[in-house]
């Protein structure tokens, strides 16, 4: 799956020479898997930056300055953080990935509310990324608290 995603990212960078990509792993990302992903994009030099997860730090906070946050579908925490930061968020999943029912429900809800867009790896293209909209910027802490409580958080 990471090979497929690396291939799509490579295609994007080849087709869009002004674009840059910042890669972030997480504490659950297998180091060897992430390293293979990174190596597939080495040819793009400075256009690809890599930020490794560091326990005890806010290691992914810079991601929320991005023009677009593209997050794999298995990282619900990163997805909700990107939405909370009011960043355009594209949730991408491997072509065969379904994910747990609870995650699918969460993603369906966020999609229906216009908070995220979704794509399979095979459908990632410049037009897909350009179509992702900025989620509503209105702060609604009471609504967020109710949603989190209803979801068992």
CSV table of C-alpha atoms in Angstrom, one decimal:
chain,number,residue,atom,x,y,z
A,1,UNK,CA,0.0,0.0,0.0
A,2,UNK,CA,2.8,2.4,0.9
A,3,UNK,CA,4.4,1.6,-2.5
A,4,UNK,CA,1.2,2.6,-4.2
A,5,UNK,CA,1.0,5.9,-2.3
A,6,UNK,CA,4.7,6.6,-3.0
A,7,UNK,CA,4.0,6.1,-6.7
A,8,UNK,CA,1.0,8.4,-6.7
A,9,UNK,CA,3.0,11.1,-4.8
A,10,UNK,CA,5.9,10.7,-7.3
A,11,UNK,CA,3.4,11.1,-10.2
A,12,UNK,CA,2.1,14.3,-8.5
A,13,UNK,CA,5.5,15.8,-8.0
A,14,UNK,CA,6.6,14.9,-11.6
A,15,UNK,CA,3.4,16.5,-13.0
A,16,UNK,CA,3.5,19.6,-10.7
A,17,UNK,CA,7.1,20.8,-10.6
A,18,UNK,CA,6.2,23.7,-8.2
A,19,UNK,CA,4.7,21.5,-5.6
A,20,UNK,CA,6.5,20.3,-2.4
A,21,UNK,CA,5.6,17.5,-0.1
A,22,UNK,CA,6.2,17.2,3.6
A,23,UNK,CA,6.1,13.6,4.9
A,24,UNK,CA,5.3,12.8,8.6
A,25,UNK,CA,5.3,9.4,10.1
A,26,UNK,CA,3.7,8.4,13.4
A,27,UNK,CA,4.6,6.3,16.4
A,28,UNK,CA,2.7,3.4,14.9
A,29,UNK,CA,4.4,3.7,11.5
A,30,UNK,CA,6.8,0.8,11.0
A,31,UNK,CA,10.3,2.5,10.5
A,32,UNK,CA,11.3,0.2,7.6
A,33,UNK,CA,8.0,0.8,5.8
A,34,UNK,CA,8.3,4.6,6.1
A,35,UNK,CA,11.9,4.5,5.0
A,36,UNK,CA,10.9,2.6,1.8
A,37,UNK,CA,8.2,5.2,1.2
A,38,UNK,CA,10.8,8.0,1.7
A,39,UNK,CA,13.4,6.4,-0.5
A,40,UNK,CA,10.9,6.2,-3.4
A,41,UNK,CA,10.7,10.0,-3.3
A,42,UNK,CA,14.4,10.7,-2.9
A,43,UNK,CA,14.8,11.8,-6.5
A,44,UNK,CA,12.8,14.9,-5.8
A,45,UNK,CA,15.5,16.3,-3.4
A,46,UNK,CA,14.5,19.4,-1.5
A,47,UNK,CA,10.9,19.3,-2.8
A,48,UNK,CA,10.3,16.4,-0.3
A,49,UNK,CA,11.0,17.0,3.4
A,50,UNK,CA,10.7,14.3,6.0
A,51,UNK,CA,9.7,14.8,9.6
A,52,UNK,CA,10.1,11.7,11.9
A,53,UNK,CA,7.9,11.2,14.9
A,54,UNK,CA,9.6,12.1,18.2
A,55,UNK,CA,7.9,11.0,21.4
A,56,UNK,CA,7.1,13.7,23.8
A,57,UNK,CA,7.1,16.5,21.2
A,58,UNK,CA,4.6,18.2,19.0
A,59,UNK,CA,6.3,16.6,16.0
A,60,UNK,CA,3.5,17.0,13.5
A,61,UNK,CA,2.3,20.5,14.3
A,62,UNK,CA,4.0,22.0,11.3
A,63,UNK,CA,1.8,19.9,9.0
A,64,UNK,CA,-1.1,22.1,9.9
A,65,UNK,CA,0.5,25.1,8.1
A,66,UNK,CA,0.2,23.2,4.8
A,67,UNK,CA,-2.0,24.2,1.9
A,68,UNK,CA,-3.5,20.8,2.1
A,69,UNK,CA,-3.2,17.9,4.6
A,70,UNK,CA,-3.3,14.5,3.0
A,71,UNK,CA,-3.8,11.8,5.7
A,72,UNK,CA,-4.1,8.0,5.4
A,73,UNK,CA,-7.5,6.7,6.3
A,74,UNK,CA,-6.1,4.7,9.2
A,75,UNK,CA,-5.0,7.8,11.2
A,76,UNK,CA,-8.2,9.2,12.6
A,77,UNK,CA,-6.3,11.3,15.2
A,78,UNK,CA,-4.3,13.1,12.5
A,79,UNK,CA,-7.5,13.6,10.4
A,80,UNK,CA,-9.4,15.2,13.3
A,81,UNK,CA,-6.3,17.4,14.1
A,82,UNK,CA,-6.2,18.6,10.6
A,83,UNK,CA,-9.9,19.5,10.6
A,84,UNK,CA,-9.5,21.2,14.0
A,85,UNK,CA,-6.7,23.3,12.5
A,86,UNK,CA,-9.1,24.3,9.7
A,87,UNK,CA,-6.9,22.9,7.0
A,88,UNK,CA,-8.2,21.4,3.8
A,89,UNK,CA,-8.0,17.7,4.5
A,90,UNK,CA,-7.9,14.8,2.0
A,91,UNK,CA,-8.3,11.4,3.5
A,92,UNK,CA,-6.6,8.7,1.3
A,93,UNK,CA,-7.0,5.0,1.6
A,94,UNK,CA,-5.4,2.1,-0.1
A,95,UNK,CA,-7.6,0.7,-2.8
A,96,UNK,CA,-8.5,-2.3,-0.8
A,97,UNK,CA,-8.6,-0.7,2.7
A,98,UNK,CA,-12.0,-0.6,4.4
A,99,UNK,CA,-11.0,0.2,7.9
A,100,UNK,CA,-12.9,-0.4,11.1
A,101,UNK,CA,-16.7,0.3,11.1
A,102,UNK,CA,-16.3,3.0,13.7
A,103,UNK,CA,-13.7,4.8,11.6
A,104,UNK,CA,-15.8,4.5,8.5
A,105,UNK,CA,-18.8,6.1,10.4
A,106,UNK,CA,-16.6,8.9,11.6
A,107,UNK,CA,-15.2,9.6,8.1
A,108,UNK,CA,-18.7,9.4,6.6
A,109,UNK,CA,-19.9,12.0,9.1
A,110,UNK,CA,-17.0,14.3,8.4
A,111,UNK,CA,-17.5,13.9,4.7
A,112,UNK,CA,-21.2,14.7,4.8
A,113,UNK,CA,-20.5,17.8,6.8
A,114,UNK,CA,-17.9,19.1,4.3
A,115,UNK,CA,-15.0,18.8,6.8
A,116,UNK,CA,-12.9,16.3,4.7
A,117,UNK,CA,-12.7,14.9,1.2
A,118,UNK,CA,-11.8,11.3,0.5
A,119,UNK,CA,-9.9,9.4,-2.2
A,120,UNK,CA,-8.4,6.0,-2.9
A,121,UNK,CA,-4.7,6.0,-3.7
A,122,UNK,CA,-5.4,5.2,-7.3
A,123,UNK,CA,-7.5,8.4,-7.7
A,124,UNK,CA,-5.0,10.8,-6.3
A,125,UNK,CA,-4.4,13.4,-9.0
A,126,UNK,CA,-3.8,17.2,-9.1
A,127,UNK,CA,-7.5,17.8,-9.8
A,128,UNK,CA,-8.4,15.7,-6.7
A,129,UNK,CA,-6.2,17.8,-4.5
A,130,UNK,CA,-7.3,21.1,-5.9
A,131,UNK,CA,-11.0,20.1,-5.3
A,132,UNK,CA,-10.5,19.8,-1.5
A,133,UNK,CA,-12.2,22.7,0.3
A,134,UNK,CA,-11.3,24.4,3.5
A,135,UNK,CA,-13.6,23.2,6.3
A,136,UNK,CA,-15.7,25.7,8.1
A,137,UNK,CA,-13.6,28.0,10.3
A,138,UNK,CA,-16.2,28.8,12.9
A,139,UNK,CA,-15.2,27.6,16.3
A,140,UNK,CA,-17.9,25.5,17.8
A,141,UNK,CA,-16.5,24.0,21.0
A,142,UNK,CA,-19.8,22.9,22.5
A,143,UNK,CA,-20.7,21.0,19.3
A,144,UNK,CA,-17.2,19.4,19.3
A,145,UNK,CA,-17.6,18.4,22.9
A,146,UNK,CA,-21.0,16.8,22.2
A,147,UNK,CA,-19.6,15.0,19.2
A,148,UNK,CA,-16.6,13.7,21.1
A,149,UNK,CA,-18.8,12.6,24.0
A,150,UNK,CA,-21.3,10.9,21.7
A,151,UNK,CA,-18.4,9.0,20.1
A,152,UNK,CA,-17.0,7.8,23.4
A,153,UNK,CA,-14.1,10.2,23.8
